[in-house]
Coordinates of C-alpha atoms in Angstrom, one line a residue:
X3 CA 9.2 -7.1 -3.3
X4 CA 5.7 -7.7 -4.6
X5 CA 5.6 -8.2 -8.4
X6 CA 2.3 -7.0 -9.9
X7 CA 1.7 -7.6 -13.6
X8 CA -0.6 -4.8 -14.9
X9 CA -3.9 -6.1 -16.3
X10 CA -4.0 -6.6 -20.1
X11 CA -5.3 -3.5 -21.8
X12 CA -8.3 -3.7 -24.1
X13 CA -7.1 -5.8 -27.1
X14 CA -9.3 -4.1 -29.6
X15 CA -7.7 -0.7 -28.8
X16 CA -4.3 -2.4 -28.9
X17 CA -4.9 -3.8 -32.3
X18 CA -6.2 -0.5 -33.6
X19 CA -3.0 1.3 -32.5
X20 CA -0.9 -1.5 -34.0
X21 CA -2.6 -0.9 -37.4
X22 CA -2.6 2.9 -37.5
X23 CA 0.9 3.4 -36.0
X24 CA 2.6 0.3 -37.5
X25 CA 4.1 -0.7 -34.2
X26 CA 4.3 -4.1 -32.4
X27 CA 1.9 -5.3 -29.8
X28 CA 4.2 -4.4 -26.8
X29 CA 4.4 -0.7 -27.9
X30 CA 0.7 -0.6 -28.5
X31 CA 0.0 -2.2 -25.1
X32 CA 2.2 0.4 -23.3
X33 CA 0.4 3.2 -25.0
X34 CA -3.1 2.0 -24.1
X35 CA -2.0 1.5 -20.5
X36 CA -1.1 5.2 -20.5
X37 CA -4.6 6.2 -21.8
X38 CA -3.4 6.7 -25.4
X39 CA -5.9 5.1 -27.7
X40 CA -6.1 7.0 -31.0
X41 CA -3.7 8.1 -33.7
X42 CA -4.1 11.7 -32.7
X43 CA -3.4 11.0 -29.0
X44 CA -0.3 9.0 -30.0
X45 CA 0.9 11.8 -32.2
X46 CA 0.5 14.3 -29.4
X47 CA 2.4 11.9 -27.1
X48 CA 5.3 11.2 -29.4
X49 CA 5.5 14.7 -30.8
X50 CA 4.7 17.2 -28.0
X51 CA 4.0 20.7 -29.2
X52 CA 3.7 24.0 -27.4
X53 CA 0.5 24.5 -29.2
X54 CA -0.9 21.7 -26.9
X55 CA -0.7 24.1 -23.9
X56 CA -4.0 25.3 -22.6
X57 CA -5.1 29.0 -22.8
X58 CA -3.8 30.4 -19.5
X59 CA -7.0 32.5 -19.2
X60 CA -9.0 29.3 -18.6
X61 CA -7.5 29.4 -15.0
X62 CA -9.8 31.1 -12.5
X63 CA -8.6 34.7 -11.6
X64 CA -6.0 34.8 -14.4
X65 CA -7.6 37.9 -15.9
X66 CA -7.5 39.6 -12.4
X67 CA -3.8 38.6 -11.9
X68 CA -2.8 40.0 -15.3
X69 CA -4.8 43.2 -14.7
X70 CA -3.2 43.8 -11.3
X71 CA 0.3 43.3 -12.6
X72 CA -0.3 45.6 -15.6
X73 CA -1.6 48.2 -13.2
X74 CA 1.5 47.8 -11.0
X75 CA 3.8 48.3 -14.1
X76 CA 1.8 51.3 -15.3
X77 CA 1.9 53.0 -11.8
X78 CA 5.6 52.1 -11.3
X79 CA 4.8 50.1 -8.1
X80 CA 7.5 48.0 -6.4
X81 CA 6.7 44.3 -6.9
X82 CA 8.0 41.6 -4.6
X83 CA 8.2 38.1 -6.0
X84 CA 7.9 35.7 -3.0
X85 CA 8.4 32.0 -3.0
X86 CA 9.2 28.9 -1.0
X87 CA 12.8 27.8 -0.4
X88 CA 12.6 24.4 -2.2
X89 CA 13.3 23.7 -5.9
X90 CA 9.7 24.4 -7.0
X91 CA 9.6 27.7 -5.1
X92 CA 13.1 29.0 -6.0
X93 CA 12.7 28.1 -9.7
X94 CA 9.3 29.8 -9.7
X95 CA 10.8 33.0 -8.2
X96 CA 13.6 33.0 -10.7
X97 CA 11.2 32.5 -13.5
X98 CA 8.7 35.2 -12.5
X99 CA 11.3 37.8 -11.5
X100 CA 13.5 37.5 -14.6
X101 CA 10.4 37.7 -16.8
X102 CA 8.9 40.7 -15.1
X103 CA 12.2 42.5 -15.2
X104 CA 12.0 42.5 -19.0
X105 CA 9.0 44.8 -18.6
X106 CA 9.5 46.6 -15.3
X107 CA 12.6 47.4 -13.3
X108 CA 11.1 47.6 -9.8
X109 CA 11.0 43.8 -9.3
X110 CA 12.6 42.2 -6.3
X111 CA 12.7 38.7 -4.7
X112 CA 12.1 37.3 -1.3
X113 CA 12.6 33.7 0.0
X114 CA 11.6 33.1 3.6
X115 CA 14.3 31.7 5.9
X116 CA 13.5 28.0 6.6
X117 CA 14.5 28.3 10.3
X118 CA 13.4 31.7 11.2
X119 CA 10.1 32.0 9.2
X120 CA 9.2 28.5 8.2
X121 CA 7.2 27.4 5.2
X122 CA 5.0 29.8 3.2
X123 CA 3.9 33.4 3.6
X124 CA 5.4 34.9 6.8
X125 CA 4.7 38.1 8.8
X126 CA 8.4 38.9 8.6
X127 CA 8.1 38.8 4.8
X128 CA 5.0 41.1 4.9
X129 CA 6.9 43.5 7.2
X130 CA 9.8 43.5 4.8
X131 CA 7.4 44.5 2.0
X132 CA 5.9 47.3 4.1
X133 CA 9.2 48.7 5.2
X134 CA 10.5 48.8 1.6
X135 CA 7.3 50.2 0.0
X136 CA 6.1 47.1 -1.9
X137 CA 2.4 47.3 -2.8
X138 CA 2.2 44.0 -4.6
X139 CA 3.4 40.6 -3.6
X140 CA 3.3 37.7 -6.1
X141 CA 3.5 34.5 -4.0
X142 CA 4.6 31.3 -5.8
X143 CA 4.4 27.7 -4.6
X144 CA 2.7 28.9 -1.4
X145 CA -0.1 31.1 -0.1
X146 CA -3.2 29.0 -0.7
X147 CA -3.7 28.6 3.1
X148 CA -2.4 32.0 4.1
X149 CA -5.8 33.4 4.9
X150 CA -4.8 35.5 7.9
X151 CA -1.5 36.7 6.4
X152 CA -3.1 37.9 3.2
X153 CA -5.8 39.7 5.2
X154 CA -3.1 41.3 7.4
X155 CA -1.1 42.4 4.3
X156 CA -4.3 43.9 2.8
X157 CA -4.9 45.9 6.0
X158 CA -1.4 47.4 5.5
X159 CA -2.1 48.3 1.8
X160 CA -0.3 45.4 0.3
X161 CA -2.0 43.3 -2.4
X162 CA -1.3 39.6 -3.0
X163 CA -1.4 37.5 -6.2
X164 CA -1.1 33.8 -5.2
X165 CA 0.2 31.1 -7.6
X166 CA 0.0 27.8 -5.8
X167 CA -0.7 24.2 -6.6
X168 CA -1.3 22.7 -3.1
X169 CA -4.8 21.7 -2.0
X170 CA -6.8 24.7 -0.7
X171 CA -8.5 24.6 2.7
X172 CA -12.2 25.4 3.2
X173 CA -11.5 29.1 2.6
X174 CA -9.6 30.8 -0.2
X175 CA -7.4 33.8 0.8
X176 CA -8.9 37.2 -0.1
X177 CA -6.1 38.1 -2.5
X178 CA -6.3 40.2 -5.7
X179 CA -6.1 36.9 -7.6
X180 CA -5.7 33.2 -6.5
X181 CA -4.3 31.0 -9.2
X182 CA -4.5 27.4 -8.2
X183 CA -5.9 24.7 -10.6
X184 CA -6.9 22.6 -7.5
X185 CA -9.5 25.2 -6.5
X186 CA -12.9 23.5 -6.6
X187 CA -14.2 26.5 -8.5
X188 CA -11.4 26.5 -11.1
X189 CA -12.2 24.8 -14.4
X190 CA -8.7 24.8 -15.8
X191 CA -8.4 21.5 -17.8
X192 CA -5.1 20.4 -16.2
X193 CA -4.9 20.1 -12.4
X194 CA -1.3 18.7 -11.8
X195 CA 0.9 21.7 -12.5
X196 CA 3.7 22.4 -10.0
X197 CA 4.1 25.8 -8.4
X198 CA 6.6 26.9 -11.1
X199 CA 4.2 25.6 -13.7
X200 CA 1.4 27.9 -12.3
X201 CA 3.9 30.7 -12.4
X202 CA 4.7 29.9 -16.1
X203 CA 0.9 30.1 -16.9
X204 CA 0.9 33.6 -15.4
X205 CA 3.8 34.8 -17.6
X206 CA 2.2 33.0 -20.6
X207 CA -0.9 35.1 -19.9
X208 CA 1.1 38.3 -19.6
X209 CA 3.0 37.5 -22.8
X210 CA -0.3 36.6 -24.6
X211 CA -1.6 40.1 -23.8
X212 CA 1.5 41.5 -25.4
X213 CA 0.9 39.5 -28.6
X214 CA 3.5 36.9 -27.8
X215 CA 3.2 33.1 -27.8
X216 CA 4.6 30.2 -25.7
X217 CA 7.3 29.9 -28.4
X218 CA 8.6 33.3 -27.1
X219 CA 9.0 31.8 -23.6
X220 CA 11.0 28.7 -24.3
X221 CA 14.0 30.1 -22.5
X222 CA 12.1 29.8 -19.2
X223 CA 11.3 26.1 -19.6
X224 CA 14.6 24.8 -18.2
X225 CA 13.3 26.2 -14.8
X226 CA 9.9 24.6 -15.3
X227 CA 11.3 21.2 -16.2
X228 CA 13.6 21.3 -13.2
X229 CA 10.6 22.0 -10.9
X230 CA 8.5 19.3 -12.5
X231 CA 11.2 16.7 -11.9
X232 CA 12.0 17.9 -8.4
X233 CA 8.4 18.1 -7.2
X234 CA 7.5 14.7 -8.6
X235 CA 4.3 15.8 -10.2
X236 CA 2.7 13.6 -13.0
X237 CA 4.4 13.9 -16.3
X238 CA 1.4 13.7 -18.5
X239 CA -0.8 16.3 -20.2
X240 CA 0.6 19.8 -20.0
X241 CA 3.4 18.8 -17.7
X242 CA 4.7 16.4 -20.3
X243 CA 4.9 19.2 -22.9
X244 CA 6.6 21.6 -20.5
X245 CA 9.1 18.9 -19.3
X246 CA 9.8 17.8 -22.9
X247 CA 10.7 21.3 -24.1
X248 CA 12.4 22.2 -20.8
X249 CA 14.7 19.2 -21.1
X250 CA 15.6 20.3 -24.6
X251 CA 16.6 23.7 -23.3
X252 CA 18.6 22.1 -20.5
X253 CA 20.5 20.0 -23.0
X254 CA 21.0 22.6 -25.7
X255 CA 20.9 26.2 -24.3
X256 CA 20.4 26.2 -20.5
X257 CA 20.6 29.4 -18.5
X258 CA 24.0 30.2 -17.0
X259 CA 23.1 28.9 -13.5
X260 CA 21.9 25.5 -14.7
X261 CA 24.9 25.2 -17.2
X262 CA 27.2 25.9 -14.2
X263 CA 25.7 23.0 -12.3
X264 CA 25.8 20.6 -15.3
X265 CA 29.5 21.5 -16.0
X266 CA 30.4 20.4 -12.4
X267 CA 29.3 16.8 -13.2
X268 CA 30.3 16.7 -16.8
X269 CA 27.1 15.0 -17.9
X270 CA 26.5 14.9 -21.6
X271 CA 22.7 14.6 -22.0
X272 CA 20.4 14.9 -19.0
X273 CA 17.1 13.1 -18.5
X274 CA 14.4 14.0 -16.0
X275 CA 16.0 11.4 -13.6
X276 CA 19.3 13.4 -13.9
X277 CA 17.4 16.6 -13.2
X278 CA 16.0 15.0 -10.0
X279 CA 19.4 13.6 -8.8
X280 CA 21.9 16.1 -10.1
X281 CA 20.3 19.6 -10.5
X282 CA 17.5 19.5 -7.9
X283 CA 19.6 18.5 -4.8
X284 CA 22.1 21.3 -5.4
X285 CA 19.3 23.9 -5.8
X286 CA 17.6 22.5 -2.7
X287 CA 20.8 22.5 -0.7
X288 CA 20.9 26.3 -0.5
X289 CA 17.6 26.5 1.3
X290 CA 18.4 23.5 3.4
X291 CA 21.8 24.5 4.7
X292 CA 21.9 28.2 4.3
X293 CA 19.3 30.3 2.5
X294 CA 17.1 29.9 -0.6
X295 CA 18.3 33.3 -1.9
X296 CA 21.5 31.6 -3.0
X297 CA 19.5 29.3 -5.3
X298 CA 17.5 32.2 -6.8
X299 CA 20.7 34.2 -7.4
X300 CA 22.2 31.2 -9.2
X301 CA 19.1 30.6 -11.3
X302 CA 18.8 34.3 -12.2
X303 CA 22.4 34.9 -13.1
X304 CA 22.9 36.3 -16.6
X305 CA 26.7 35.9 -16.7
X306 CA 28.3 32.4 -16.7
X307 CA 31.3 33.4 -14.6
X308 CA 29.1 34.8 -11.9
X309 CA 26.9 31.6 -12.1
X310 CA 30.0 29.5 -11.8
X311 CA 30.9 31.1 -8.5
X312 CA 27.4 30.6 -7.1
X313 CA 27.4 27.0 -8.3
X314 CA 30.7 26.2 -6.4
X315 CA 29.2 27.6 -3.2
X316 CA 26.0 25.7 -3.7
X317 CA 27.9 22.5 -4.4
X318 CA 29.6 23.0 -1.0
X319 CA 26.2 23.3 0.6
X320 CA 25.2 20.0 -1.1
X321 CA 28.2 18.2 0.2
X322 CA 27.5 19.4 3.7
X323 CA 23.8 18.4 3.3
X324 CA 24.8 14.9 2.3
X325 CA 27.1 14.4 5.4
X326 CA 24.3 15.8 7.7
X327 CA 21.6 13.7 6.2
X328 CA 23.7 10.5 6.6
X329 CA 24.4 11.3 10.2
X330 CA 20.8 12.0 11.1
X331 CA 19.5 8.9 9.2
X332 CA 21.9 6.7 11.2
X333 CA 20.6 8.3 14.5
X334 CA 17.0 7.9 13.4
X335 CA 17.5 4.2 12.5
X336 CA 19.2 3.7 15.9
X337 CA 16.2 5.4 17.6
X338 CA 13.8 3.0 16.0
X339 CA 15.8 0.0 17.2
X340 CA 16.3 1.4 20.8
X341 CA 12.5 2.1 21.1
X342 CA 11.8 -1.4 19.6
X343 CA 9.5 0.1 16.9
X344 CA 10.6 -2.1 14.0
X345 CA 7.1 -3.7 13.8
X346 CA 4.9 -0.6 13.9
X347 CA 2.8 0.4 10.9
X348 CA 4.3 3.9 10.9
X349 CA 7.7 5.5 11.6
X350 CA 7.7 8.6 13.8
X351 CA 11.1 9.8 15.2
X352 CA 12.3 13.0 16.9
X353 CA 15.6 14.5 17.5
X354 CA 15.7 17.9 19.1
X355 CA 18.9 19.0 17.4
X356 CA 18.3 17.4 14.0
X357 CA 18.9 19.8 11.1
X358 CA 15.5 21.0 9.9
X359 CA 16.9 21.4 6.4
X360 CA 17.4 17.6 5.8
X361 CA 14.5 16.0 7.8
X362 CA 12.6 15.5 4.5
X363 CA 15.5 13.6 3.0
X364 CA 15.8 11.5 6.2
X365 CA 12.1 10.7 6.1
X366 CA 12.6 9.4 2.5
X367 CA 15.6 7.3 3.6
X368 CA 13.6 5.8 6.5
X369 CA 10.7 5.0 4.1
X370 CA 13.1 3.2 1.8
X371 CA 14.3 1.1 4.8
X372 CA 11.1 0.2 6.6
X373 CA 8.6 1.0 3.8
X374 CA 5.8 2.6 5.8
X375 CA 4.4 6.2 6.3
X376 CA 7.1 8.2 8.0
X377 CA 7.5 11.4 10.0
X378 CA 10.8 12.9 11.1
X379 CA 10.5 15.7 13.8
X380 CA 13.0 18.3 15.0
X381 CA 12.6 21.3 17.3
X382 CA 12.3 24.7 15.6
X383 CA 11.3 28.0 17.1
X384 CA 9.9 26.5 20.3
X385 CA 7.7 24.0 18.4
X386 CA 8.2 20.7 16.7
X387 CA 8.4 20.6 12.9
X388 CA 8.2 17.5 10.8
X389 CA 8.5 16.2 7.3
X390 CA 6.2 13.4 6.2
X391 CA 6.7 10.8 3.4
X392 CA 4.4 8.0 2.4
X393 CA 4.4 4.7 0.5
X394 CA 2.9 4.2 -2.9
X395 CA -0.9 4.5 -3.0
X396 CA -1.3 5.7 0.6
X397 CA -2.4 9.4 1.2
X398 CA -0.4 10.7 4.1
X399 CA -2.1 14.1 3.8
X400 CA -5.4 12.6 4.6
X401 CA -3.9 10.7 7.5
X402 CA -2.5 14.0 8.9
X403 CA -5.9 15.7 8.4
X404 CA -7.4 12.9 10.6
X405 CA -4.9 13.9 13.4
X406 CA -5.4 17.6 13.0
X407 CA -6.6 18.1 16.6
X408 CA -2.9 17.7 17.6
X409 CA -1.4 19.8 14.8
X410 CA -0.8 23.5 14.7
X411 CA -0.3 23.7 10.9
X412 CA 0.2 21.3 8.0
X413 CA 0.2 21.2 4.2
X414 CA 1.4 19.2 1.3
X415 CA 0.5 16.4 -1.0
X416 CA -0.5 12.8 -1.0
X417 CA 3.0 11.5 -0.6
X418 CA 4.9 14.4 1.0
X419 CA 3.8 16.9 3.6
X420 CA 5.1 19.1 6.4
X421 CA 3.6 20.0 9.8
X422 CA 4.2 21.8 13.1
X423 CA 2.9 20.9 16.5
X424 CA 3.4 21.8 20.2
X425 CA 6.0 19.6 22.0
X426 CA 3.4 18.6 24.6
X427 CA 1.3 17.0 21.8
X428 CA 4.0 14.9 20.3
X429 CA 3.3 11.6 22.1
X430 CA -0.5 12.0 21.6
X431 CA 0.0 12.8 17.9
X432 CA 2.4 9.8 17.5
X433 CA -0.2 7.5 18.9
X434 CA -3.1 9.0 16.9
X435 CA -1.0 8.8 13.6
X436 CA -0.3 5.1 14.2
X437 CA -3.9 4.4 15.0
X438 CA -5.2 6.3 11.9
X439 CA -2.8 4.6 9.5
X440 CA -3.4 1.2 11.1
X441 CA -7.1 1.5 10.5
X442 CA -6.9 2.9 7.0
X443 CA -3.9 1.3 5.2
X444 CA -4.1 -1.8 3.1
X445 CA -1.4 -4.0 4.6
X446 CA -0.2 -5.0 1.1
X447 CA 1.0 -1.4 0.7
X448 CA 3.6 -2.0 3.4
X449 CA 5.6 -4.3 1.0
X450 CA 7.4 -2.5 -1.9
X451 CA 5.7 -3.2 -5.2
X452 CA 7.1 -3.4 -8.6
X453 CA 4.4 -2.8 -11.2
X454 CA 5.2 -4.7 -14.4
X455 CA 3.9 -3.3 -17.7
X456 CA 4.3 -6.5 -19.7
X457 CA 5.9 -9.9 -19.9
X458 CA 8.1 -10.2 -22.9
X459 CA 10.9 -12.5 -24.3
X460 CA 14.5 -11.4 -24.9
X461 CA 13.9 -11.7 -28.7
X462 CA 11.3 -8.9 -28.5
X463 CA 14.1 -6.5 -27.5
X464 CA 15.3 -5.1 -30.9
X465 CA 17.0 -1.8 -31.8
X466 CA 13.8 -0.6 -33.5
X467 CA 11.8 -1.5 -30.4
X468 CA 14.2 0.5 -28.2
X469 CA 14.2 3.5 -30.6
X470 CA 10.4 3.8 -30.1
X471 CA 10.6 3.1 -26.4
X472 CA 13.1 6.0 -26.0
X473 CA 10.4 8.3 -27.3
X474 CA 8.2 7.5 -24.3
X475 CA 10.4 9.8 -22.3
X476 CA 10.4 12.1 -20.3
X477 CA 9.4 9.7 -17.6
X478 CA 7.7 10.3 -14.2
X479 CA 4.5 9.7 -12.4
X480 CA 1.7 8.7 -14.8
X481 CA 4.3 7.9 -17.4
X482 CA 6.9 5.7 -15.6
X483 CA 9.8 4.0 -17.3
X484 CA 8.3 0.8 -18.9
X485 CA 9.1 -2.3 -16.7
X486 CA 9.2 -5.7 -18.2
X487 CA 9.3 -9.3 -16.9
X488 CA 11.0 -12.2 -18.6
X489 CA 11.0 -15.8 -17.3
X490 CA 13.2 -18.8 -18.0
X491 CA 16.4 -16.9 -18.2
X492 CA 19.9 -18.3 -17.6
X493 CA 23.2 -16.7 -17.1
X494 CA 25.8 -17.7 -19.7
X495 CA 28.3 -18.4 -16.9
X496 CA 29.9 -14.9 -16.7
X497 CA 27.7 -13.7 -13.8
X498 CA 29.6 -12.0 -10.9
X499 CA 29.4 -9.4 -8.1
X500 CA 30.9 -6.1 -9.2
X501 CA 31.8 -2.7 -7.7
X502 CA 34.4 -1.7 -5.1
X503 CA 32.5 -3.6 -2.3
X504 CA 31.0 -6.2 -4.6
X505 CA 27.4 -5.1 -3.8
X506 CA 26.2 -5.0 -7.5
X507 CA 25.2 -8.0 -9.7
X508 CA 26.2 -8.3 -13.3
X509 CA 25.4 -11.2 -15.6
X510 CA 24.6 -12.1 -19.2
X511 CA 21.0 -13.3 -19.6
X512 CA 20.2 -15.8 -22.4
X513 CA 17.2 -17.5 -23.8
X514 CA 17.0 -20.0 -26.7
X515 CA 16.6 -18.4 -30.1
X516 CA 17.6 -14.9 -28.9
X517 CA 20.5 -12.6 -28.5
X518 CA 21.9 -12.4 -25.0
X519 CA 21.8 -9.2 -22.9
X520 CA 23.9 -8.0 -20.0
X521 CA 21.9 -7.4 -16.9
X522 CA 23.0 -5.0 -14.1
X523 CA 21.4 -5.0 -10.7
X524 CA 22.6 -2.2 -8.4
X525 CA 22.7 -3.3 -4.7
X526 CA 21.7 -6.8 -5.8
X527 CA 25.0 -8.6 -5.1
X528 CA 23.3 -10.7 -2.4
X529 CA 21.2 -12.4 -5.1
X530 CA 24.1 -13.9 -7.0
X531 CA 23.3 -17.4 -5.8
X532 CA 19.9 -17.2 -7.7
X533 CA 21.7 -17.0 -11.1
X534 CA 24.8 -19.1 -10.4
X535 CA 25.5 -22.5 -12.0
X536 CA 23.1 -21.6 -14.8
X537 CA 20.0 -22.0 -12.6
X538 CA 16.9 -20.7 -14.4
X539 CA 15.5 -17.5 -13.0
X540 CA 13.0 -14.7 -13.9
X541 CA 13.8 -11.0 -13.8
X542 CA 12.0 -7.7 -13.7
X543 CA 13.9 -4.8 -15.5
X544 CA 13.8 -1.7 -17.6
X545 CA 15.9 -1.4 -20.8
X546 CA 18.6 1.2 -21.3
X547 CA 21.8 1.8 -23.2
X548 CA 25.3 1.0 -21.9
X549 CA 28.3 2.8 -23.4
X550 CA 31.7 1.2 -23.0
X551 CA 34.8 2.3 -24.9
X552 CA 32.7 3.9 -27.6
X553 CA 30.4 0.9 -28.1
X554 CA 26.7 1.3 -27.3
X555 CA 24.6 -1.7 -26.4
X556 CA 21.3 -2.4 -24.9
X557 CA 21.2 -3.8 -21.3
X558 CA 18.7 -4.9 -18.7
X559 CA 18.6 -2.6 -15.7
X560 CA 17.3 -5.0 -13.1
X561 CA 14.6 -4.2 -10.5
X562 CA 14.5 -7.7 -9.0
X563 CA 15.1 -11.4 -9.7
X564 CA 13.5 -14.5 -8.4
X565 CA 14.0 -18.3 -8.9

């Protein structure tokens, strides 16, 4: 692991915040690192407010989208709410459909089949709309590149409203309205909304026209927070406000579907991390193993007992998904060894029968193992489909764009993307991808990096310090959990390997003139020798609370230790 200590922020700004906020230097440092430099900015950060949300009509085409939906409601048209099969898409469909049904009964949902139709707007979906007399499709978390499909629908008398957050291509679909803050001609102040977030801005605009405010839409924010966490978008600006209030809804009054998931794991208070690792995988499992419709049904359920039944079925899909992803990960790792590709700059593997629903997870697992840009391919509908994952600070989307001559279709983000290509192009693509990445990646990026916010001493960790630190949450990209480094630590002599297979490390760290703190390092049992016999060591960690038999204490959650 590379340890990188972040540069010291401007000390004049730090001192100013210390004075106006009455906080210590470390807290002020952390704020300035996050771009918070004034009292008002700090107040907005620590006390998010729905009044901080931008006017939805600042988004290009928002007025057109609202006008078309109002026309559909007035003319009693059938509206089809269409979305991707992942968490962002299914939460967005549940959000839009349940909101529109409060104003209009002729609202239905459509999630494409991952295996039959693939990602995004499909001709099968358009034919479904035609056969069932839908004249308006609202596409969420997809559609920005569906130029031909939108034109085809238009020729059949079906209008589209697109709510997307992916990067547009050179052309924008000729839909009734295209809501995407990443459009070059869109001046919306915040660019990093997820697909469900863009959907929320549309219902906010509709509500605004009816004299309502964002306060009247709080009940929908559990869906938005779930999508923000699952889609790993930055948790700053507008996303931070939506995640903050959405988490509050999840923890106090979640919709029946989300409550049914939480009840399965008996978790008291969920963080964004819990949303990512508890709620999101279960919602995703439906689209991965069976069909995204099951997720939408769960999220749209109005009765708890019905939601409970859906949650049990979805939990079974999740267990199946876990077993499948483990099996394929092992096969992929074996393939890398058999082909002697451990020393490549990229990982590209292919299994004809690998389950398409889990190749994204497998790509993430392989990235964790070899830490390099990774693609996992499987066969689907006569072509090869892949999920791509990247390492921090390397744009895999741009790398795929440079190999586009071999690709049929691709889309996604800097760190995660999907693509299809003809089987005959696989080897040529694999070579081209390796060449492009080799020429463009900084070799340092191929070693996992821990970014350290600040070096501190154990005596700096006080209850007051932690109370303020807790208010930095919710955490995520652009506002990561603060990470600290402390040198000259010694174990008090109680250090040991713990866990059923002794793979975790637990010790009590001490420094002169300071309270001692328990440190826990998951998967770090092999580093026991570094702390044994009271040898001095340094550690990188975050701080959290440990509850044991009713007692709550602060502990160091280790990221790494070195002599």
